[in-house]
Amino acid sequence: LANARTLRAEAPISDFSLSPSGSEMAATLRDGSIRVWTLAGERRAAWAPGEPPTPWLLYLGERRILAGGPGFISVLDAATGARSVSWTVPELTGAAAAPDGSLLAGAGADGRVWLWKPDGTLLRTLEAAGLVEITRLAVAPGARRIAVGATDADLRLFDAATGRVERTIDLTMAPFALDFSADGRTLAAGCADGTVTLWDASSGRLKATLGRYPLGVGAIRVSPDGKRVASASVSSNPSTAEAEARLCDLAAPRETSTPIGVSTWNAVGFAPDGRAFVAVIRGETVTLTDLAS
Amino acid sequence: MHAPLSRRDLLEKCAAAGLLLVAPPLRLAEVASRFEEGALAPRKATPANELGPFYKKRSPRRDHLAPENAPGLPLAVSGRIFDRRGVALAGALVEIWHASHAGIYDNQGYAYRGELVAGADGKYGFESVMPGHYPGRVAQHVHFRVSAPGHAPLVTQLYFATDPAFDGDPDKNYAKDPIVHSRELIRPVEIAGDPGAPQARVSFELVLESA
């Protein structure tokens, strides 16, 4: 990983995903094709999955990619593009997968959340009173718990086995970014009002409030050892506001900031060697920048 | 041949037959009295509309939402809040938020945000400035979230018939904004006040469903 490396696709990028280990990334393009790169920028795979195009994608563990479009989901091999299974779904507004790829959660436009096994078997549907407009999902390691953020600024923690809401965290604005720590005990939330907070995933208690962005938070990731949190803001008004990425060292409370310019969305991750980085997507390019520690 | 029933007689007869249910806290006599006065008129529930990503809890209680000397056309919105029977919902809580004249939401603070409580007659009103066009949305809009005990919270948005996005013909063009699902939410705008200091005035009645 070099500082400020730019990867170029052949068409505008519709969606982008980092693998759980941070070792590779995939983008689905508006021309219907998908590109996969290693973190070093080497193009690992490029293929067109066929019609219809897939406007969103997501890593399902390290070796598989979920690609979806109106009414369907496909599971693809990240190296070859081979499609192992497809199934029909209602239109999704968001999705998240367990880091080990054992479970997929999809958010419906009516506020329902579907839990599927990677072969498309529907395990359970999650519903809660007042839950309508879902902004973000996260699946805890081990797939025992699902975090569901919504525009009503309530962050609901569901028990995946019972389908019940275990806890409701009272945020001030909607979470746009969520991530569980590797041990599943901490849930990091980045919200529309720029706040970055850490919560005890069992009790729902606030553990820490990190620095506050002047813009909404669009991406968040807890490091594999749980000692650092990387996050990045998104500009709600790209003509006037510049976004930034931050890295917070929880062991010795200190936060560094990296400007990333005008950005409508982005992703943050930790490379296998431990370095934190931000991926900024603009049109046909992905720019990878190390976050200073 | 039977003598014609008065409206009060009819209501009482319907109630006795189980055809009329009077929800608490109203008493039948009160319903009958208001009906005879013409005060109760069944209403259609206000169409719901998206809450959107910039709802913020714990807004200050106030009826002037814009910062002092905020740029933009002054705006006054008022109306009454009812249930579907036409009973005014005194004490209903109204949360309001919208973008600035420049189309920017204040997500860090509470500018252009506020909550207020409807009066005894269900009346509410607030002043602000006409919202601008937010990037990514076609139409100017004001968000509402209304709650009252015993009723389903109403989440909706107010739009303006004068919005250039509707090209002067909201009936024909309201769907240019894919989030405007109902023409009913687009309200006429009256320009009042001094020519040197005009104010846009909008009436917006809100009708909640029972829980």
CSV table of C-alpha atoms in Angstrom, one decimal, chain A residues 99 140-142 179-186 222-226:
chain,number,residue,atom,x,y,z
A,99,PRO,CA,-16.9,-11.1,8.6
A,140,ALA,CA,-21.4,-9.1,14.6
A,141,PRO,CA,-18.6,-11.7,14.3
A,142,GLY,CA,-20.1,-15.1,14.9
A,179,ASP,CA,-18.8,-1.8,12.6
A,180,PHE,CA,-18.3,-4.4,15.3
A,181,SER,CA,-14.9,-5.1,16.9
A,182,ALA,CA,-13.4,-8.5,16.1
A,183,ASP,CA,-14.5,-9.8,19.5
A,184,GLY,CA,-18.0,-8.6,18.9
A,185,ARG,CA,-18.1,-6.7,22.3
A,186,THR,CA,-17.9,-3.2,20.9
A,222,VAL,CA,-12.4,-1.0,14.2
A,223,SER,CA,-8.9,-2.4,13.9
A,224,PRO,CA,-8.5,-6.2,14.2
A,225,ASP,CA,-6.8,-5.8,17.6
A,226,GLY,CA,-9.5,-3.4,18.8
